[in-house]
PDB file of C-alpha atoms in Angstrom:
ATOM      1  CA  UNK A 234      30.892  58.155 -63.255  1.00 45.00           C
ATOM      2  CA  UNK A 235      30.351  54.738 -62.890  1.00 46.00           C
ATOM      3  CA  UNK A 236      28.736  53.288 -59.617  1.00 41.00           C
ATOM      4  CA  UNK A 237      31.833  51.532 -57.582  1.00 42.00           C
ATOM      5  CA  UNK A 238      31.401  47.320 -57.344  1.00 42.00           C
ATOM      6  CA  UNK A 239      31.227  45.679 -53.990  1.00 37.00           C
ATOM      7  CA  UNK A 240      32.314  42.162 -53.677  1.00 41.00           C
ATOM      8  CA  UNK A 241      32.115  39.484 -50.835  1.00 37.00           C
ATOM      9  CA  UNK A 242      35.030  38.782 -48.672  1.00 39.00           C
ATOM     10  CA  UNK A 243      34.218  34.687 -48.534  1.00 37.00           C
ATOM     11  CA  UNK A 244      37.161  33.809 -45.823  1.00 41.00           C
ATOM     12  CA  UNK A 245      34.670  36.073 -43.778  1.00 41.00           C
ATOM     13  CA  UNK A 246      31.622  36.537 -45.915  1.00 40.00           C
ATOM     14  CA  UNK A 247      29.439  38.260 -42.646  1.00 41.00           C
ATOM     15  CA  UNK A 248      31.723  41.626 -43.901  1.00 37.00           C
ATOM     16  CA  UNK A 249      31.251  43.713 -46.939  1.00 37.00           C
ATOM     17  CA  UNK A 250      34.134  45.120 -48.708  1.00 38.00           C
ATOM     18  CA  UNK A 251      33.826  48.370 -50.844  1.00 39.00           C
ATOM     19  CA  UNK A 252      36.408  47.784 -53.564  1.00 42.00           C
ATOM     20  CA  UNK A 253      39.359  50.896 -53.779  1.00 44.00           C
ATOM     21  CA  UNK A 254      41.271  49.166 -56.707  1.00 49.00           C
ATOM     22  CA  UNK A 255      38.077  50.055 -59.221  1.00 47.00           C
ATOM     23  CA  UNK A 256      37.586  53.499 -57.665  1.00 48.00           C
ATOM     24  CA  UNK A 257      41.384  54.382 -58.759  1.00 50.00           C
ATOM     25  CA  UNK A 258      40.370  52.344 -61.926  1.00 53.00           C
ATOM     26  CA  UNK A 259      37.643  54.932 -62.983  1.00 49.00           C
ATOM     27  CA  UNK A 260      39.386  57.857 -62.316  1.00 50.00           C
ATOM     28  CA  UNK A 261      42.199  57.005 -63.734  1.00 53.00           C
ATOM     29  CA  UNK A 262      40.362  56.229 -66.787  1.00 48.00           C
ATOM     30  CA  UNK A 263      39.033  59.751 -66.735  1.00 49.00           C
ATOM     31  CA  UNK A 264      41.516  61.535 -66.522  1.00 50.00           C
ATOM     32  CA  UNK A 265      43.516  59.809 -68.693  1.00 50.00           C
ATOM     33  CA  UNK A 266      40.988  59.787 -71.582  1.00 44.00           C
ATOM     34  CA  UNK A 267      39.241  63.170 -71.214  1.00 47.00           C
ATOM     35  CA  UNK A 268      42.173  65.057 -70.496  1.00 49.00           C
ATOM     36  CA  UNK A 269      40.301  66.312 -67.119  1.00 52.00           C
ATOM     37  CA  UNK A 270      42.252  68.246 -64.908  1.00 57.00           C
ATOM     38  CA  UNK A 271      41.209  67.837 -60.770  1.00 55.00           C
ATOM     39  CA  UNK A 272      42.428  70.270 -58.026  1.00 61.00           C
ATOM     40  CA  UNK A 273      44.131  68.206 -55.616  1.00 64.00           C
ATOM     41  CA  UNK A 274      41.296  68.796 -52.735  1.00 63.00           C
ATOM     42  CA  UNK A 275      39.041  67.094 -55.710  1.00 57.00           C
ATOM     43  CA  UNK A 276      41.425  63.994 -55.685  1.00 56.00           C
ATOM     44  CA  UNK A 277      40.935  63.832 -52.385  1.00 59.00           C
ATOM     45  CA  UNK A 278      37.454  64.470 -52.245  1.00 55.00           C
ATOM     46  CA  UNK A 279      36.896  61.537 -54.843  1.00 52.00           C
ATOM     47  CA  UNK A 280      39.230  59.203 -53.295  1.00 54.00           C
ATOM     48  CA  UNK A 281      37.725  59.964 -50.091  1.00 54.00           C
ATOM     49  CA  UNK A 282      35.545  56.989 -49.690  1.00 48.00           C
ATOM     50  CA  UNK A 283      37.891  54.705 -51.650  1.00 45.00           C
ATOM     51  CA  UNK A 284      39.273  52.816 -48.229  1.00 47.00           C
ATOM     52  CA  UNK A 285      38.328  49.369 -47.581  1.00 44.00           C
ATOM     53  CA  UNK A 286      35.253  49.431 -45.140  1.00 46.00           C
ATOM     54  CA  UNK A 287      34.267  46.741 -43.057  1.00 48.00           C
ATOM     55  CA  UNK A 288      31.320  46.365 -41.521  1.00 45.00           C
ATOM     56  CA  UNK A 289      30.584  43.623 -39.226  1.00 50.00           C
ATOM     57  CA  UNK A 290      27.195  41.962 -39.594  1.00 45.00           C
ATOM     58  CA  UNK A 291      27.136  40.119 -36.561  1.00 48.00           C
ATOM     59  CA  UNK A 292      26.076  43.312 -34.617  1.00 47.00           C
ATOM     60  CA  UNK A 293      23.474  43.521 -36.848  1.00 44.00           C
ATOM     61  CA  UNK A 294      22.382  40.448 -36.618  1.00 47.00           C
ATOM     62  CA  UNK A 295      20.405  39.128 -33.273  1.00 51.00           C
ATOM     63  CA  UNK A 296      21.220  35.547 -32.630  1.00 54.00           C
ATOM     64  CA  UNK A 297      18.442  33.802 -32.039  1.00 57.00           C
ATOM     65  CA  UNK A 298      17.459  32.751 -28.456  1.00 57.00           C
ATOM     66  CA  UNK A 299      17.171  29.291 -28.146  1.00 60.00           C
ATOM     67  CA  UNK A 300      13.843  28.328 -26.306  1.00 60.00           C
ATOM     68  CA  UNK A 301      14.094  26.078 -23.626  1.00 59.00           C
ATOM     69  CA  UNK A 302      11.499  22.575 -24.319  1.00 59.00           C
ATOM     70  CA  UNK A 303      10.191  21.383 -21.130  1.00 63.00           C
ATOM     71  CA  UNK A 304       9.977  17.720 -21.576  1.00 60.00           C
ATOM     72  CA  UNK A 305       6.458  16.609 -22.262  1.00 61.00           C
ATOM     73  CA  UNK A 306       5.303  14.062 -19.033  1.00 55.00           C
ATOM     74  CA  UNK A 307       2.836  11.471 -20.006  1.00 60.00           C
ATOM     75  CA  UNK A 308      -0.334  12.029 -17.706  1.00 60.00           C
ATOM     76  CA  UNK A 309      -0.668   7.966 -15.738  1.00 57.00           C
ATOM     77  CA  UNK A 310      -4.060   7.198 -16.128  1.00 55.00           C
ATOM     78  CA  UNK A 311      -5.283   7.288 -12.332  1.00 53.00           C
ATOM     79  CA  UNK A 312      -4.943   3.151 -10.598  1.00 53.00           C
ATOM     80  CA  UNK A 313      -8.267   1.875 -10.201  1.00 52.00           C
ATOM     81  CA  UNK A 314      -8.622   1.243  -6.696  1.00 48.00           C
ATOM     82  CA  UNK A 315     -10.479  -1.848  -5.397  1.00 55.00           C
ATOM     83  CA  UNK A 316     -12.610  -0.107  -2.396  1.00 60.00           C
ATOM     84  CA  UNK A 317     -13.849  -3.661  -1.174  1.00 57.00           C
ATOM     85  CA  UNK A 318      -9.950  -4.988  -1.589  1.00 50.00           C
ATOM     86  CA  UNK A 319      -9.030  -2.275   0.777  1.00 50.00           C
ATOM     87  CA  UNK A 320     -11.596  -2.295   3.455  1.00 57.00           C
ATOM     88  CA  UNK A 321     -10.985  -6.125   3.691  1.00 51.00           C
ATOM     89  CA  UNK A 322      -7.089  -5.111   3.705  1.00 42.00           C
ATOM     90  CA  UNK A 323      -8.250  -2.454   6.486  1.00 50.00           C
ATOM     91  CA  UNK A 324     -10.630  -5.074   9.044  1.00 50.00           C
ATOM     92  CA  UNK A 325      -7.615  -7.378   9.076  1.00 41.00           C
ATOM     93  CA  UNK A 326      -5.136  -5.078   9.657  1.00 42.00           C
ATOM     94  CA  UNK A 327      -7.341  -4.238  12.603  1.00 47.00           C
ATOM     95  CA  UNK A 328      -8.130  -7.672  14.127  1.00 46.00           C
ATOM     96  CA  UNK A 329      -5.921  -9.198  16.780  1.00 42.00           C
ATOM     97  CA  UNK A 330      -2.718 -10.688  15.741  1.00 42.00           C
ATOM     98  CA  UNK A 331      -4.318 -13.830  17.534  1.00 40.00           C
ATOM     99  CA  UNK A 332      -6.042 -14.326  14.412  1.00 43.00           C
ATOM    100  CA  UNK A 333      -2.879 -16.044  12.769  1.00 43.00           C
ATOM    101  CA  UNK A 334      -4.013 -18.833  14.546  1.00 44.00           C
ATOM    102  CA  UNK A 335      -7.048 -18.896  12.575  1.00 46.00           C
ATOM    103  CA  UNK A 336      -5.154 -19.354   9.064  1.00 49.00           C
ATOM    104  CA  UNK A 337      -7.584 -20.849   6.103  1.00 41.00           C
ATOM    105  CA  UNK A 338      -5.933 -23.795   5.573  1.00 43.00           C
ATOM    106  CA  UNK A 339      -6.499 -24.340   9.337  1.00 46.00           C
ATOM    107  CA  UNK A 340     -10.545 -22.888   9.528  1.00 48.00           C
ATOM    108  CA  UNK A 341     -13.423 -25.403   8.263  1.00 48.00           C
ATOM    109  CA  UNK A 342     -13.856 -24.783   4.583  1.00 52.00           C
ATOM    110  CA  UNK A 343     -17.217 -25.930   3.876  1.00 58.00           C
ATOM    111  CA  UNK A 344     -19.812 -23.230   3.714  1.00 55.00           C
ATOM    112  CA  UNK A 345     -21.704 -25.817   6.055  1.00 58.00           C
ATOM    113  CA  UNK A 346     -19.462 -25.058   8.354  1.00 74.00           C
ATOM    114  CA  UNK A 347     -18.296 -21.269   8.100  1.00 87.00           C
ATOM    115  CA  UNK A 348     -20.503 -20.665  11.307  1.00 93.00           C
ATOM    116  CA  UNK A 349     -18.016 -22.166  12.966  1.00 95.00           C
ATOM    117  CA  UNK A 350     -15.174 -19.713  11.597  1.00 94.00           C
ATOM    118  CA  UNK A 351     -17.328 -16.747  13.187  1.00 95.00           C
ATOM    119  CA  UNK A 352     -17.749 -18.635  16.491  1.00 97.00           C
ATOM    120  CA  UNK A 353     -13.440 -19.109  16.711  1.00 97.00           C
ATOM    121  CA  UNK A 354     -12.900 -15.565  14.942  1.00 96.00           C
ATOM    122  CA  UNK A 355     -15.378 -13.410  17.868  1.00 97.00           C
ATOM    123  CA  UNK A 356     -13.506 -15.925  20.853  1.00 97.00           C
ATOM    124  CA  UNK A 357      -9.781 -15.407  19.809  1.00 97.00           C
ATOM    125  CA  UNK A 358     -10.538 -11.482  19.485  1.00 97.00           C
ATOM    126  CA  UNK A 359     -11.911 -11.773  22.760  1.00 97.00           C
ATOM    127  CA  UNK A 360      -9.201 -13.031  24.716  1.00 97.00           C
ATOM    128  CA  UNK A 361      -7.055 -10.807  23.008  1.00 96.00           C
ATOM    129  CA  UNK A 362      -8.412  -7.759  24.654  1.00 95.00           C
ATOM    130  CA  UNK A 363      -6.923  -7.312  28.177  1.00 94.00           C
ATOM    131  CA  UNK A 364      -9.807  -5.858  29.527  1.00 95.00           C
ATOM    132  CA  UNK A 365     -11.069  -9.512  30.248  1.00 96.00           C
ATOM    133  CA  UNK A 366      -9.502 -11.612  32.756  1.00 96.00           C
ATOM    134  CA  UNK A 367     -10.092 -14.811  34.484  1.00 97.00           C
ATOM    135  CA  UNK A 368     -13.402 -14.520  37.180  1.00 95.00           C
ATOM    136  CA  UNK A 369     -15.848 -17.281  38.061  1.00 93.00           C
ATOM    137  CA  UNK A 370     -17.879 -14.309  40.259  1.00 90.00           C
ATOM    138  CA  UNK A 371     -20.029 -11.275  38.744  1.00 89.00           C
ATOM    139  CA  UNK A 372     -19.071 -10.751  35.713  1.00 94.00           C
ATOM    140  CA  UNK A 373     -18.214 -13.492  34.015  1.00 96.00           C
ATOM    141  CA  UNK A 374     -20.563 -13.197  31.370  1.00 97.00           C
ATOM    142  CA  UNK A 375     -18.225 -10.609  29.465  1.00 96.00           C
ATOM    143  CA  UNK A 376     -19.422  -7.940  31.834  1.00 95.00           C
ATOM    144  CA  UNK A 377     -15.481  -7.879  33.224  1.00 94.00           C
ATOM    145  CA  UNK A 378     -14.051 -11.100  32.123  1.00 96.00           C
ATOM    146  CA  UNK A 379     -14.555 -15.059  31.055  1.00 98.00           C
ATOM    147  CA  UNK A 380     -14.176 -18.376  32.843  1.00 97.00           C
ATOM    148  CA  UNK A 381     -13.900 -21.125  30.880  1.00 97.00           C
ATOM    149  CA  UNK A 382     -17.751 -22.171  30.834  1.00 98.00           C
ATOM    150  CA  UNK A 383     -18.704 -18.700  30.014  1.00 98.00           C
ATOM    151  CA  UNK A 384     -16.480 -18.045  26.805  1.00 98.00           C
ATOM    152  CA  UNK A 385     -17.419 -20.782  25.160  1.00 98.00           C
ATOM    153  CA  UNK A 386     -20.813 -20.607  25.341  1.00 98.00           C
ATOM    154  CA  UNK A 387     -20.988 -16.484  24.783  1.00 98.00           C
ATOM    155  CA  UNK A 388     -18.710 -17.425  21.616  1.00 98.00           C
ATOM    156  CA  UNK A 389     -21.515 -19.816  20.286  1.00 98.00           C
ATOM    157  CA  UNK A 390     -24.325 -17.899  21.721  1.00 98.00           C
ATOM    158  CA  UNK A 391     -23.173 -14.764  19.751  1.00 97.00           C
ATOM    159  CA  UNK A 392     -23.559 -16.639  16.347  1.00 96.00           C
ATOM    160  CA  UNK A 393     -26.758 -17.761  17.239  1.00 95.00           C
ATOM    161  CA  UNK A 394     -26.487 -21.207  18.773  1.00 97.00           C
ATOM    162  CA  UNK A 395     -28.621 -20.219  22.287  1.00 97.00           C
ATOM    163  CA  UNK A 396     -26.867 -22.785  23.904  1.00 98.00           C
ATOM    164  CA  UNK A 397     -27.288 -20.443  27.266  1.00 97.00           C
ATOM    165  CA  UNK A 398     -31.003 -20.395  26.699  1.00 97.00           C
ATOM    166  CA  UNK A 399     -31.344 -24.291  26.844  1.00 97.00           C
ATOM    167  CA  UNK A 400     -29.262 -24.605  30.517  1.00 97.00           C
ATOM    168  CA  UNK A 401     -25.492 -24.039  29.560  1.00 98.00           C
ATOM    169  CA  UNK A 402     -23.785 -22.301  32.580  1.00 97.00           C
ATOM    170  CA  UNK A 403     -21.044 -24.529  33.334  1.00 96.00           C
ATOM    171  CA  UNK A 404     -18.742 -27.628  32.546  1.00 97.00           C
ATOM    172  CA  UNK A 405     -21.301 -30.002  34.143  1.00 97.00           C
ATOM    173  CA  UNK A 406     -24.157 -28.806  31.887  1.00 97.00           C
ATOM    174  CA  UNK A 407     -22.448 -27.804  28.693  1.00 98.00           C
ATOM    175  CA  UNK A 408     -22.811 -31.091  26.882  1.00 98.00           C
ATOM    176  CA  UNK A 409     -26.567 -31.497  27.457  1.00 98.00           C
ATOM    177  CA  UNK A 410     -27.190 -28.117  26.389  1.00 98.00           C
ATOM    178  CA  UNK A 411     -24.913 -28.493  22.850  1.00 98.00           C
ATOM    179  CA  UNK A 412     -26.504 -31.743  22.195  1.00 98.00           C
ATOM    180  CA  UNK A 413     -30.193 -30.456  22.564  1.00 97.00           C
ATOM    181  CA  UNK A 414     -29.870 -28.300  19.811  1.00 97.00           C
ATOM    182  CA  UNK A 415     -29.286 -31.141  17.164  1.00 96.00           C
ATOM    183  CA  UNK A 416     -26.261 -29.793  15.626  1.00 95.00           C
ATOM    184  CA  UNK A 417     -23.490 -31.424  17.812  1.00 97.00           C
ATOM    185  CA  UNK A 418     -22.735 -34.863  17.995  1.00 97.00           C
ATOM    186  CA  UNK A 419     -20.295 -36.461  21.033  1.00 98.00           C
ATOM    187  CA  UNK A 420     -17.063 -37.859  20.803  1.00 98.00           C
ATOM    188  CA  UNK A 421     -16.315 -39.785  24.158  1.00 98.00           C
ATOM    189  CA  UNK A 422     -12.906 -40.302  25.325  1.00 97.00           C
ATOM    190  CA  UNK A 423      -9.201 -38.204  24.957  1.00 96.00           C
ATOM    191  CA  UNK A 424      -9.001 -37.050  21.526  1.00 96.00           C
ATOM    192  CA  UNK A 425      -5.644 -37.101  19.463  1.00 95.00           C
ATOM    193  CA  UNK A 426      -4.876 -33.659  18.206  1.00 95.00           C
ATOM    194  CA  UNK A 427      -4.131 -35.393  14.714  1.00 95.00           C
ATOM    195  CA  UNK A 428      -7.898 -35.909  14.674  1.00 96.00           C
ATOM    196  CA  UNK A 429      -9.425 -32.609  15.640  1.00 96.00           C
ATOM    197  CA  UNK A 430     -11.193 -30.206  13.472  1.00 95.00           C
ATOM    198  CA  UNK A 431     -11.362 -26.643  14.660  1.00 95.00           C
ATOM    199  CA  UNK A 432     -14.196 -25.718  16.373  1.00 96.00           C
ATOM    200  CA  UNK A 433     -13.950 -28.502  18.252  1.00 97.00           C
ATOM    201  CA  UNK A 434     -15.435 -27.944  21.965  1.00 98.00           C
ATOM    202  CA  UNK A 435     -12.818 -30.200  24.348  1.00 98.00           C
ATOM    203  CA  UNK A 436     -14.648 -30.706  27.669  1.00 98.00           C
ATOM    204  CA  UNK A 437     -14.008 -32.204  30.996  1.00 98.00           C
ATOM    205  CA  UNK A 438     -16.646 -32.320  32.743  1.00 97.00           C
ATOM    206  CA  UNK A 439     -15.643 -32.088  36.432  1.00 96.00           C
ATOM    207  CA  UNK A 440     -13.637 -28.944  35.326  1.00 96.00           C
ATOM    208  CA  UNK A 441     -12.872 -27.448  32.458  1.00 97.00           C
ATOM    209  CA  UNK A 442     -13.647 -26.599  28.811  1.00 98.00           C
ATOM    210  CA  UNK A 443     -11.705 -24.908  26.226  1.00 98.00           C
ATOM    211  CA  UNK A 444     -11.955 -24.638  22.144  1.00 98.00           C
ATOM    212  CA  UNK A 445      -9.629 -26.099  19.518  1.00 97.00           C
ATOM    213  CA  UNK A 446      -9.201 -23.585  16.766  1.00 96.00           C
ATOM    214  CA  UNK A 447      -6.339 -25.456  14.758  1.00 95.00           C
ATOM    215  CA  UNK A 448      -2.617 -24.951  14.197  1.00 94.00           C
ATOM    216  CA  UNK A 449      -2.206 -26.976  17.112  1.00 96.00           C
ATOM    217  CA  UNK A 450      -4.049 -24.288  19.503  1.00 97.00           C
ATOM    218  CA  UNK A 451      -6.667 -24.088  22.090  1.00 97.00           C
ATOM    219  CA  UNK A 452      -8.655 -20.615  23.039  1.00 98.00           C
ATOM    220  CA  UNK A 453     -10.057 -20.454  26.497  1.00 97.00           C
ATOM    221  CA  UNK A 454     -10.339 -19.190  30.084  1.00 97.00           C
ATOM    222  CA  UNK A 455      -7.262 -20.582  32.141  1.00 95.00           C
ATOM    223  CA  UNK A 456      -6.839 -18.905  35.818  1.00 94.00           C
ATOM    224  CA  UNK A 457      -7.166 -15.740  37.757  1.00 93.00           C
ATOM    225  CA  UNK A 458      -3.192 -14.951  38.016  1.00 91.00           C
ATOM    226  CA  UNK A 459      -3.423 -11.796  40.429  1.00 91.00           C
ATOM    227  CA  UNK A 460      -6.659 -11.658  41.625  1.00 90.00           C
ATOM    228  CA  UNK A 461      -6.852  -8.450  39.536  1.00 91.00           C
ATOM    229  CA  UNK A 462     -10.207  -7.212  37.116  1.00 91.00           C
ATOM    230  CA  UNK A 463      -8.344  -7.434  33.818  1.00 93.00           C
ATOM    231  CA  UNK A 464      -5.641  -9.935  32.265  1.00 94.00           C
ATOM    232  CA  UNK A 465      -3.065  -8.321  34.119  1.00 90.00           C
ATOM    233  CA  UNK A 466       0.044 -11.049  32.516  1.00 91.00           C
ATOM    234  CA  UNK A 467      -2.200 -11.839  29.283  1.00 93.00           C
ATOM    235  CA  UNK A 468      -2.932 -15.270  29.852  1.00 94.00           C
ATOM    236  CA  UNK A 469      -5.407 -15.138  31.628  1.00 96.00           C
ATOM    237  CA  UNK A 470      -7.973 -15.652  29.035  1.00 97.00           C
ATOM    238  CA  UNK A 471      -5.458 -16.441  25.724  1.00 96.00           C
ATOM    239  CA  UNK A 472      -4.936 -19.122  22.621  1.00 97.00           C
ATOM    240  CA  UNK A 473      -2.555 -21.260  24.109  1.00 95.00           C
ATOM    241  CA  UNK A 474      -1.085 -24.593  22.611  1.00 96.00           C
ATOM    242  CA  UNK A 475      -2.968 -27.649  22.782  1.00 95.00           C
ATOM    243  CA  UNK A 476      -3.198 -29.406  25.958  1.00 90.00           C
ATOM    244  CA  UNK A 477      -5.307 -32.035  27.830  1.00 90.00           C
ATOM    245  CA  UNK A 478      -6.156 -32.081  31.449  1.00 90.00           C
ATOM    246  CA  UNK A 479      -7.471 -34.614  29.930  1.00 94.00           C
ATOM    247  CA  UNK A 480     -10.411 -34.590  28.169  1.00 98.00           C
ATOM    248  CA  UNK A 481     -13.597 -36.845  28.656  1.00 98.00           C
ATOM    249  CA  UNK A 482     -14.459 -36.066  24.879  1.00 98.00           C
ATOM    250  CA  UNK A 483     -15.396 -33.575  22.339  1.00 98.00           C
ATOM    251  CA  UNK A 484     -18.374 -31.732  20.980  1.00 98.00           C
ATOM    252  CA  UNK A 485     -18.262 -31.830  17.250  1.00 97.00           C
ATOM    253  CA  UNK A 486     -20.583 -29.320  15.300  1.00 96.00           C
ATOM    254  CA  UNK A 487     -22.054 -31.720  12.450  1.00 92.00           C
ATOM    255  CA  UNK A 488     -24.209 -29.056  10.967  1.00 85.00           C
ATOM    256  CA  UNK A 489     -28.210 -27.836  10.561  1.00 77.00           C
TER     257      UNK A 489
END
């Protein structure tokens, strides 16, 4: 008997159909042609399996999982960090906000002169700290606070001038001493603020002293407000705008 055909069922080709028209086909054939005579159970047992069946694929058939692709992150190559950038970055955050008044268009420029730019810098920073106030007794070498001879000269001793060394203790003695070292020159008479250059020393002699150190600002030792150790109001000891009580002239740093 021949082998039954199976054909494709294309409006749904994931089933296979088992075709009963060419089952009936061959035994018809056979018994018409060999004059075979079947029981009726061996009809049935023949056309037993000649019903359409379906079998659905798709249970077969595992769908595959879709895998998830993490999305690829280009490694930054690490920022090259400028160590000497930041510790400069790191000392100025640091200093005193008193040092605005030491900008560098205001500061002296030439190398010649950058001495002077340490002598404002280490004065303004200084007067900044309320732990020094105003005193004319013991003290008043930085021990517990300035007067107005003493910060100036500490702020030029401290870079190496020795102005103390050769007499300088007060207003009356400050210009000798500067001049004896060969690096200041004197200006005589009330300056115009036009025409100073910071690091300027302003001095009247009778009384007082103070240092220009530009923008239109002086930095010195003014007056005990409370009789207190310590600037109690913080101006004391402070940069304060330019003023003139007035001046008998100035001591101008000309260099080595």
């Amino acid at each position: 008997m021949p082998v039954p055909r199976f054909n494709f069922n294309f409006k749904n080709p994931n089933k296979v159909k088992s075709s009963s028209n060419s089952m009936s086909d061959t035994l018809n054939t056979l018994i018409k042609f060999n004059d075979i005579e079947l029981t009726d159970e061996q009809l049935d047992l023949l056309a037993g399996n000649t019903q359409t069946e379906e079998i659905n694929t798709d249970e077969l058939i595992e769908e595959p999982k879709e895998e998830k692709v993490e999305p690829k992150v280009e490694e930054q190559p690490a920022e090259k960090v400028d160590t000497k950038a930041a510790e400069e970055v790191e000392k100025v955050a640091e200093e005193s906000d008193s040092k605005k008044f030491l900008d560098a268009d205001e500061r002296v420029e030439s190398s010649k002169y950058s001495i002077l730019n340490d002598v404002m810098a280490w004065a303004v920073k200084e007067v900044d700290n309320d732990k020094y106030g105003y005193t004319q007794g013991e003290g008043r070498w930085g021990e517990t606070g300035y007067d107005c001879s003493t910060l100036v000269i500490s702020a030029f001793d401290q870079a190496g001038f020795n102005v103390k060394e050769l007499g300088a203790s007060n207003c009356s003695d400050i210009k000798d001493a500067f001049l004896d070292t060969g690096k200041f020159e004197w200006i005589p008479g009330e300056p115009k603020i036009e025409d100073l250059q910071p690091g300027d020393v302003l001095l009247s002699i009778a009384d007082h002293v103070e240092m220009y150190v530009g923008n239109g600002n002086n930095v010195g030792a003014h007056d005990d407000r409370d009789g207190m150790p310590g600037d109690g109001d913080g101006t004391e000891v402070d940069v304060q705008g330019y003023w003139s009580p007035p001046w008998d002239g100035v001591l101008r740093y000309k260099g080595d």
